[in-house]
Short mmCIF file of C-alpha atoms in Angstrom, two decimals:
data_model
loop_
_atom_site.label_atom_id
_atom_site.label_comp_id
_atom_site.label_asym_id
_atom_site.label_seq_id
_atom_site.Cartn_x
_atom_site.Cartn_y
_atom_site.Cartn_z
CA UNK E 1 99.48 112.92 80.86
CA UNK E 2 97.47 115.03 82.99
CA UNK E 3 97.57 116.14 86.63
CA UNK E 4 98.74 113.36 89.13
CA UNK E 5 95.70 113.06 91.39
CA UNK E 6 95.44 109.50 92.80
CA UNK E 7 92.56 107.19 92.05
CA UNK E 8 90.50 106.68 95.05
CA UNK E 9 91.77 103.82 97.19
CA UNK E 10 92.25 102.45 100.76
CA UNK E 11 94.86 99.97 102.08
CA UNK E 12 93.40 97.75 104.61
CA UNK E 13 96.28 95.41 105.51
CA UNK E 14 100.03 95.97 104.80
CA UNK E 15 102.38 93.47 106.47
CA UNK E 16 105.66 94.65 105.08
CA UNK E 17 107.95 92.02 106.49
CA UNK E 18 106.03 89.11 105.04
CA UNK E 19 105.64 90.90 101.65
CA UNK E 20 107.70 90.61 98.52
CA UNK E 21 110.44 93.31 98.40
CA UNK E 22 109.77 95.36 95.31
CA UNK E 23 106.70 97.26 93.54
CA UNK E 24 103.47 96.11 92.34
CA UNK E 25 102.38 98.15 89.24
CA UNK E 26 98.99 98.18 88.06
CA UNK E 27 96.43 100.07 85.91
CA UNK E 28 93.18 101.75 87.17
CA UNK E 29 90.59 102.87 84.55
CA UNK E 30 86.68 103.54 84.22
CA UNK E 31 84.79 100.10 84.79
CA UNK E 32 81.40 98.66 85.03
CA UNK E 33 78.89 100.93 83.49
CA UNK E 34 81.53 103.71 82.62
CA UNK E 35 82.25 104.33 79.03
CA UNK E 36 85.76 102.80 78.41
CA UNK E 37 86.38 104.89 75.33
CA UNK E 38 86.65 108.29 77.40
CA UNK E 39 87.69 109.02 80.79
CA UNK E 40 90.82 108.94 82.78
CA UNK E 41 93.34 106.19 83.46
CA UNK E 42 96.17 105.59 85.88
CA UNK E 43 99.41 103.53 86.04
CA UNK E 44 100.07 103.16 89.70
CA UNK E 45 102.99 101.35 91.73
CA UNK E 46 102.77 100.57 95.32
CA UNK E 47 105.92 99.29 97.16
CA UNK E 48 106.48 96.71 99.97
CA UNK E 49 105.44 99.26 102.64
CA UNK E 50 102.26 100.12 100.92
CA UNK E 51 103.90 103.36 99.68
CA UNK E 52 102.75 104.76 96.26
CA UNK E 53 106.02 105.26 94.29
CA UNK E 54 104.47 105.81 90.76
CA UNK E 55 101.56 107.50 89.60
CA UNK E 56 100.91 108.32 85.93
CA UNK E 57 97.48 109.85 85.03
CA UNK E 58 96.23 109.93 81.48
CA UNK E 59 93.17 111.26 79.78
CA UNK E 60 92.54 107.95 78.18
CA UNK E 61 91.80 104.48 79.93
CA UNK E 62 95.04 102.55 80.68
CA UNK E 63 95.34 98.90 80.08
CA UNK E 64 98.04 96.30 80.68
CA UNK E 65 101.37 96.98 82.20
CA UNK E 66 104.64 94.90 81.83
CA UNK E 67 108.01 95.15 83.43
CA UNK E 68 110.78 95.03 80.75
CA UNK E 69 114.34 93.55 81.24
CA UNK E 70 115.95 96.83 81.06
CA UNK E 71 114.00 98.06 84.10
CA UNK E 72 111.42 100.26 82.26
CA UNK E 73 107.74 99.75 82.13
CA UNK E 74 105.61 98.96 78.99
CA UNK E 75 101.96 99.51 79.01
CA UNK E 76 98.90 100.22 76.85
CA UNK E 77 96.19 102.86 76.25
CA UNK E 78 94.16 100.50 74.08
CA UNK E 79 91.20 102.80 73.29
CA UNK E 80 93.71 105.40 72.05
CA UNK E 81 95.89 102.96 69.97
CA UNK E 82 99.00 103.72 71.88
CA UNK E 83 101.81 101.43 73.45
CA UNK E 84 104.41 103.31 75.61
CA UNK E 85 107.67 102.33 77.15
CA UNK E 86 108.58 104.60 79.93
CA UNK E 87 111.18 104.79 82.88
CA UNK E 88 109.78 103.83 86.37
CA UNK E 89 109.29 107.46 86.91
CA UNK E 90 107.33 107.90 83.73
CA UNK E 91 109.68 109.50 81.44
CA UNK E 92 108.88 108.27 77.86
CA UNK E 93 111.41 106.36 76.02
CA UNK E 94 109.63 104.89 73.04
CA UNK E 95 105.93 104.90 71.72
CA UNK E 96 104.00 102.86 69.18
CA UNK E 97 100.65 103.75 67.68
CA UNK E 98 98.22 101.32 66.02
CA UNK E 99 97.44 102.29 62.40
CA UNK E 100 93.78 101.23 62.55
CA UNK E 101 93.28 103.60 65.38
CA UNK E 102 95.03 106.63 63.75
CA UNK E 103 93.37 106.87 60.47
CA UNK E 104 92.94 110.37 59.30
CA UNK E 105 94.80 111.49 62.44
CA UNK E 106 98.33 112.77 63.02
CA UNK E 107 100.09 110.19 65.41
CA UNK E 108 102.43 111.43 68.18
CA UNK E 109 105.68 112.75 67.23
CA UNK E 110 108.26 109.91 66.80
CA UNK E 111 105.81 107.45 67.23
CA UNK E 112 106.46 103.78 65.57
CA UNK E 113 103.58 102.69 63.47
CA UNK E 114 102.23 98.94 63.87
CA UNK E 115 100.37 98.24 60.61
CA UNK E 116 97.27 96.45 62.12
CA UNK E 117 93.66 97.26 62.53
CA UNK E 118 93.77 97.26 66.42
CA UNK E 119 95.27 95.60 69.57
CA UNK E 120 93.41 94.70 72.61
CA UNK E 121 93.65 93.53 76.19
CA UNK E 122 97.14 92.36 77.08
CA UNK E 123 100.51 93.19 75.85
CA UNK E 124 103.70 91.26 76.54
CA UNK E 125 107.27 90.75 75.50
CA UNK E 126 109.36 88.00 73.98
CA UNK E 127 112.94 87.45 75.40
CA UNK E 128 114.30 89.04 72.13
CA UNK E 129 112.54 92.22 72.85
CA UNK E 130 109.58 91.72 70.35
CA UNK E 131 106.21 92.59 71.32
CA UNK E 132 103.56 89.92 71.87
CA UNK E 133 100.21 91.36 71.20
CA UNK E 134 96.67 90.60 70.63
CA UNK E 135 94.41 91.45 67.80
CA UNK E 136 91.24 90.34 66.01
CA UNK E 137 89.63 89.42 62.89
CA UNK E 138 85.89 88.54 61.74
CA UNK E 139 84.91 85.55 59.34
CA UNK E 140 81.53 84.72 57.98
CA UNK E 141 80.68 81.27 58.99
CA UNK E 142 77.61 79.15 57.68
CA UNK E 143 75.35 77.16 60.15
CA UNK E 144 76.22 79.09 63.16
CA UNK E 145 73.89 79.07 66.14
CA UNK E 146 72.20 82.29 66.82
CA UNK E 147 72.59 81.99 70.46
CA UNK E 148 74.53 79.91 73.20
CA UNK E 149 71.89 79.20 75.59
CA UNK E 150 69.31 76.99 73.45
CA UNK E 151 70.57 73.65 72.18
CA UNK E 152 67.87 73.79 69.56
CA UNK E 153 68.82 77.36 68.34
CA UNK E 154 68.22 78.19 64.69
CA UNK E 155 71.30 78.22 62.43
CA UNK E 156 72.41 81.13 60.25
CA UNK E 157 75.24 82.67 58.56
CA UNK E 158 77.09 84.63 61.23
CA UNK E 159 79.82 86.99 61.81
CA UNK E 160 82.24 85.48 64.02
CA UNK E 161 85.35 87.44 65.83
CA UNK E 162 88.22 85.27 66.57
CA UNK E 163 91.36 86.62 68.11
CA UNK E 164 94.89 86.91 66.24
CA UNK E 165 98.06 86.71 68.30
CA UNK E 166 101.03 88.67 66.99
CA UNK E 167 104.65 88.84 67.21
CA UNK E 168 106.08 92.60 66.35
CA UNK E 169 109.53 93.71 66.32
CA UNK E 170 110.43 96.92 68.01
CA UNK E 171 110.42 98.81 64.65
CA UNK E 172 106.79 98.09 64.29
CA UNK E 173 106.95 95.27 61.71
CA UNK E 174 104.64 92.06 62.26
CA UNK E 175 106.80 89.08 62.32
CA UNK E 176 104.49 86.51 63.05
CA UNK E 177 100.60 86.10 63.04
CA UNK E 178 98.64 83.17 64.52
CA UNK E 179 94.75 82.99 64.01
CA UNK E 180 92.87 81.26 66.87
CA UNK E 181 90.15 80.44 64.17
CA UNK E 182 92.54 78.27 62.55
CA UNK E 183 93.60 76.54 65.64
CA UNK E 184 90.15 75.68 67.34
CA UNK E 185 86.63 74.48 66.43
CA UNK E 186 84.92 77.73 65.34
CA UNK E 187 81.61 75.89 66.21
CA UNK E 188 82.24 75.06 69.69
CA UNK E 189 80.39 77.76 72.03
CA UNK E 190 80.64 78.52 75.79
CA UNK E 191 78.42 81.08 77.29
CA UNK E 192 79.32 84.49 75.94
CA UNK E 193 80.61 83.11 72.73
CA UNK E 194 77.44 84.91 70.92
CA UNK E 195 77.83 88.20 72.84
CA UNK E 196 78.50 91.45 71.18
CA UNK E 197 81.66 92.77 72.79
CA UNK E 198 83.01 93.62 69.31
CA UNK E 199 80.00 95.35 67.83
CA UNK E 200 80.94 98.78 69.02
CA UNK E 201 84.69 98.06 68.32
CA UNK E 202 84.67 97.74 64.49
CA UNK E 203 82.78 94.47 63.90
CA UNK E 204 79.20 95.17 63.55
CA UNK E 205 76.57 92.49 64.05
CA UNK E 206 79.48 90.11 65.22
CA UNK E 207 79.87 87.32 67.90
CA UNK E 208 82.48 87.29 70.51
CA UNK E 209 83.50 83.50 69.85
CA UNK E 210 86.56 83.30 71.86
CA UNK E 211 87.70 86.62 73.46
CA UNK E 212 91.42 86.40 74.10
CA UNK E 213 92.55 88.43 77.03
CA UNK E 214 95.97 87.30 77.85
CA UNK E 215 99.04 85.67 76.30
CA UNK E 216 102.34 84.70 77.41
CA UNK E 217 105.72 83.09 76.19
CA UNK E 218 106.90 79.87 77.60
CA UNK E 219 110.69 79.62 77.14
CA UNK E 220 110.77 76.04 77.97
CA UNK E 221 109.77 75.09 74.65
CA UNK E 222 109.44 78.18 72.67
CA UNK E 223 105.72 78.14 72.82
CA UNK E 224 102.89 80.56 73.35
CA UNK E 225 100.11 80.32 76.01
CA UNK E 226 96.62 82.22 75.38
CA UNK E 227 93.82 82.75 77.57
CA UNK E 228 90.47 82.36 75.73
CA UNK E 229 87.71 83.74 78.07
CA UNK E 230 84.70 82.70 75.96
CA UNK E 231 86.07 79.35 75.40
CA UNK E 232 86.71 78.80 79.17
CA UNK E 233 90.29 77.53 78.33
CA UNK E 234 93.87 77.97 78.19
CA UNK E 235 95.73 76.77 74.86
CA UNK E 236 99.34 76.32 73.99
CA UNK E 237 100.84 76.36 70.64
CA UNK E 238 104.19 76.17 69.08
CA UNK E 239 105.56 79.48 68.12
CA UNK E 240 107.73 78.21 65.18
CA UNK E 241 104.97 76.02 63.49
CA UNK E 242 101.56 77.47 65.01
CA UNK E 243 100.59 73.83 65.87
CA UNK E 244 98.30 73.51 68.85
CA UNK E 245 99.97 71.58 71.78
CA UNK E 246 97.24 71.39 74.31
CA UNK E 247 94.13 72.68 75.52
CA UNK E 248 93.46 73.15 79.31
CA UNK E 249 89.86 73.48 80.40
CA UNK E 250 86.48 72.05 80.80
CA UNK E 251 86.27 69.01 78.23
CA UNK E 252 82.71 69.43 77.42
CA UNK E 253 81.64 70.01 73.93
CA UNK E 254 84.90 69.46 72.18
CA UNK E 255 84.95 67.32 69.13
CA UNK E 256 87.80 65.66 67.28
CA UNK E 257 90.55 66.39 66.36
CA UNK E 258 90.68 69.11 69.17
CA UNK E 259 89.46 66.76 71.83
CA UNK E 260 92.60 64.79 71.37
CA UNK E 261 94.48 67.79 72.61
CA UNK E 262 92.70 68.10 75.89
CA UNK E 263 94.71 67.58 79.05
CA UNK E 264 93.40 65.11 81.28
CA UNK E 265 92.78 65.76 84.79
CA UNK E 266 94.67 63.95 87.47
CA UNK E 267 93.52 64.11 91.03
CA UNK E 268 90.94 66.69 92.11
CA UNK E 269 90.96 69.50 89.52
CA UNK E 270 88.47 72.25 89.50
CA UNK E 271 88.35 73.83 85.94
CA UNK E 272 88.60 77.61 85.27
CA UNK E 273 85.92 79.71 83.78
CA UNK E 274 86.23 82.91 81.85
CA UNK E 275 89.84 83.29 83.18
CA UNK E 276 92.23 85.96 82.78
CA UNK E 277 96.01 86.60 83.02
CA UNK E 278 97.72 83.19 82.43
CA UNK E 279 101.73 83.00 83.23
CA UNK E 280 104.36 80.49 83.76
CA UNK E 281 105.55 80.45 87.39
CA UNK E 282 109.26 80.20 88.34
CA UNK E 283 108.47 76.54 88.90
CA UNK E 284 107.27 76.12 85.49
CA UNK E 285 103.69 75.44 86.53
CA UNK E 286 100.75 77.66 85.09
CA UNK E 287 98.81 80.26 86.92
CA UNK E 288 95.79 82.19 86.09
CA UNK E 289 92.81 84.19 87.59
CA UNK E 290 89.80 82.21 87.39
CA UNK E 291 86.87 84.66 87.29
CA UNK E 292 84.39 81.89 87.79
CA UNK E 293 81.60 83.24 85.47
CA UNK E 294 78.81 80.42 85.34
CA UNK E 295 81.15 77.36 86.19
CA UNK E 296 79.67 75.37 83.58
CA UNK E 297 79.53 75.01 79.88
CA UNK E 298 76.36 74.94 77.65
CA UNK E 299 73.83 73.82 78.11
CA UNK E 300 74.18 73.14 81.90
CA UNK E 301 72.41 75.44 84.45
CA UNK E 302 74.62 78.66 85.16
CA UNK E 303 75.75 79.21 88.67
CA UNK E 304 74.18 82.56 89.91
CA UNK E 305 76.31 85.69 90.52
CA UNK E 306 75.29 85.50 94.21
CA UNK E 307 77.06 81.90 94.46
CA UNK E 308 79.87 82.73 92.13
CA UNK E 309 83.51 83.32 93.34
CA UNK E 310 86.80 83.96 91.81
CA UNK E 311 90.13 82.45 92.44
CA UNK E 312 93.78 82.12 91.59
CA UNK E 313 94.57 78.40 90.47
CA UNK E 314 97.87 76.82 89.65
CA UNK E 315 98.11 73.82 87.29
CA UNK E 316 101.20 71.43 86.64
CA UNK E 317 101.09 70.22 83.12
CA UNK E 318 102.61 66.90 82.00
CA UNK E 319 103.04 67.56 78.38
CA UNK E 320 104.39 63.73 77.69
CA UNK E 321 101.46 62.25 79.53
CA UNK E 322 99.05 65.07 78.34
CA UNK E 323 97.81 65.46 81.92
CA UNK E 324 97.15 68.18 84.47
CA UNK E 325 97.18 68.54 88.18
CA UNK E 326 95.74 71.27 90.27
CA UNK E 327 98.41 72.08 92.71
CA UNK E 328 97.44 75.26 94.61
CA UNK E 329 94.28 77.77 94.68
CA UNK E 330 92.95 80.47 96.58
CA UNK E 331 89.41 81.93 96.61
CA UNK E 332 87.11 79.08 96.91
CA UNK E 333 87.39 78.35 100.64
CA UNK E 334 85.10 79.52 103.46
CA UNK E 335 85.73 83.32 104.22
CA UNK E 336 87.95 83.78 100.91
CA UNK E 337 85.11 84.16 98.43
CA UNK E 338 84.73 87.34 96.25
CA UNK E 339 83.45 87.45 92.59
CA UNK E 340 85.02 89.72 89.94
CA UNK E 341 83.06 89.01 86.86
CA UNK E 342 85.49 90.33 84.49
CA UNK E 343 89.25 91.56 84.37
CA UNK E 344 91.64 90.13 87.04
CA UNK E 345 95.05 88.73 87.50
CA UNK E 346 97.37 86.27 89.46
CA UNK E 347 101.25 86.91 89.70
CA UNK E 348 103.60 84.49 91.56
CA UNK E 349 106.33 86.37 93.33
CA UNK E 350 109.78 85.10 92.83
CA UNK E 351 111.40 85.33 96.16
CA UNK E 352 108.70 84.83 98.72
CA UNK E 353 106.56 82.71 96.60
CA UNK E 354 103.63 84.98 97.62
CA UNK E 355 100.84 85.37 95.02
CA UNK E 356 99.40 88.73 94.12
CA UNK E 357 95.85 88.85 92.99
CA UNK E 358 93.85 91.38 91.27
CA UNK E 359 90.07 91.11 91.48
CA UNK E 360 89.79 93.55 88.63
CA UNK E 361 86.14 94.06 88.19
CA UNK E 362 84.07 93.57 91.49
CA UNK E 363 80.78 94.51 89.91
CA UNK E 364 77.33 95.12 91.83
CA UNK E 365 73.86 96.05 90.83
CA UNK E 366 71.95 97.49 93.86
CA UNK E 367 74.46 96.10 96.17
CA UNK E 368 74.20 92.59 95.07
CA UNK E 369 76.91 90.61 92.90
CA UNK E 370 76.67 91.24 89.12
CA UNK E 371 77.51 88.71 86.44
CA UNK E 372 78.21 91.28 83.85
CA UNK E 373 79.73 94.79 84.04
CA UNK E 374 76.90 96.22 82.01
CA UNK E 375 75.01 98.70 84.26
CA UNK E 376 76.98 97.80 87.33
CA UNK E 377 79.10 99.66 89.87
CA UNK E 378 82.74 98.47 89.78
CA UNK E 379 85.64 98.18 92.22
CA UNK E 380 88.72 96.45 92.11
CA UNK E 381 90.58 94.48 95.20
CA UNK E 382 94.34 93.84 95.12
CA UNK E 383 95.72 91.29 97.56
CA UNK E 384 99.00 89.56 98.35
CA UNK E 385 98.88 86.17 100.10
CA UNK E 386 101.35 83.84 101.34
CA UNK E 387 101.82 80.14 100.24
CA UNK E 388 99.68 79.30 103.20
CA UNK E 389 97.06 81.86 102.28
CA UNK E 390 97.70 84.49 104.70
CA UNK E 391 96.74 88.01 103.41
CA UNK E 392 99.73 90.22 103.93
CA UNK E 393 98.27 93.18 101.63
CA UNK E 394 94.86 94.26 100.92
CA UNK E 395 94.04 97.22 98.88
CA UNK E 396 90.70 98.41 97.23
CA UNK E 397 90.28 100.63 94.33
CA UNK E 398 86.75 102.15 95.38
CA UNK E 399 84.93 105.40 94.73
CA UNK E 400 81.80 104.33 96.36
CA UNK E 401 81.93 106.98 99.18
CA UNK E 402 82.85 109.93 96.67
CA UNK E 403 80.58 112.67 95.78
CA UNK E 404 79.83 111.52 92.60
CA UNK E 405 80.85 107.76 92.78
CA UNK E 406 82.70 106.71 89.60
CA UNK E 407 82.92 102.81 88.85
CA UNK E 408 86.59 101.95 88.55
CA UNK E 409 88.37 98.56 87.70
CA UNK E 410 92.05 97.27 87.30
CA UNK E 411 92.97 94.75 84.57
CA UNK E 412 95.91 93.13 86.14
CA UNK E 413 99.07 93.75 88.14
CA UNK E 414 102.84 93.40 87.37
CA UNK E 415 105.73 93.01 89.76
CA UNK E 416 108.87 95.21 89.57
CA UNK E 417 111.75 93.99 91.49
CA UNK E 418 114.22 96.36 93.55
CA UNK E 419 117.13 95.18 91.40
#
């Protein structure tokens, strides 16, 4: 950790008496056009009154953060291959390092090795204390389309990256490994499935087929839910068997046997696209941050960035009937619209029922909304809203007025109770 200067920010609204008691903890890191392999990162905690009670600053970009059952914080410095457990005051308790990131380097003293090539995006924890992590693998597939925009695209042998879900014990041993390429149709494409995200991360000439960015454990039936951005869906699978239970998302372009796993919409359901941060609420429903990129699947016409919007959306799934209802959302209404083309979070707070949203990467190019972070200026907005959609907290991470403006983003926020 280095000096503790705060990231540039402003709080525009804080109605403490209507907010959840506790602290919201989130990361701030370089965003947009900034190089995520370098630069600083923060872990910041803001309390009910808008006071910043926690500020950890690092010389590497920070990433996901979780609140542990023992009251400590778990967070990652993904590009550095580090996962840390600290107290709420920043004192290091334990640390893990990812073996593939520390080849030919001496790991931090006392750090626990996890023998995988990489981890990425979110971290989480099982009730037994094991880590729930995301990794990736690359396979060569024949007759794969050379792009995701042309229905008549030429076919070729392609290097396809699929995500891998890991269960890792506290001593660093991998206990379970589930490959998404073994669960879903590797030939189903959404917009972005042919993008080059992994080309500079150890998988040259590859395609970012599914792009997992969040995972959560569902204790109701010992299963795991994963957000797949470049498949525009959430999936749920059984922890013990790895069997796919359902797919929640746009039903376009799914073939059998996967089509039989699609949840059927009941009532007025607006599907999520390029979503982040899936979680199970205290009521057993599923909440996610719907980034809203394109709002269609191939080969329908994409929604423009200027018309796009992001939202929090809550789904009620009936697994016996294999149906889904949309029960709540925020962000599509008049006066609510804001587009964050990447990153983001939605968290249901336990006492008030408020929802905390992270518009993680609000990107612009020449002042206009951008659909990709590349060559864009990034800001983040964090808001808390009541069940009847009143904004009771509104905070921007924004360096646009600085002498040398830096694009910044925030992956998601985590609630830390006062208890």
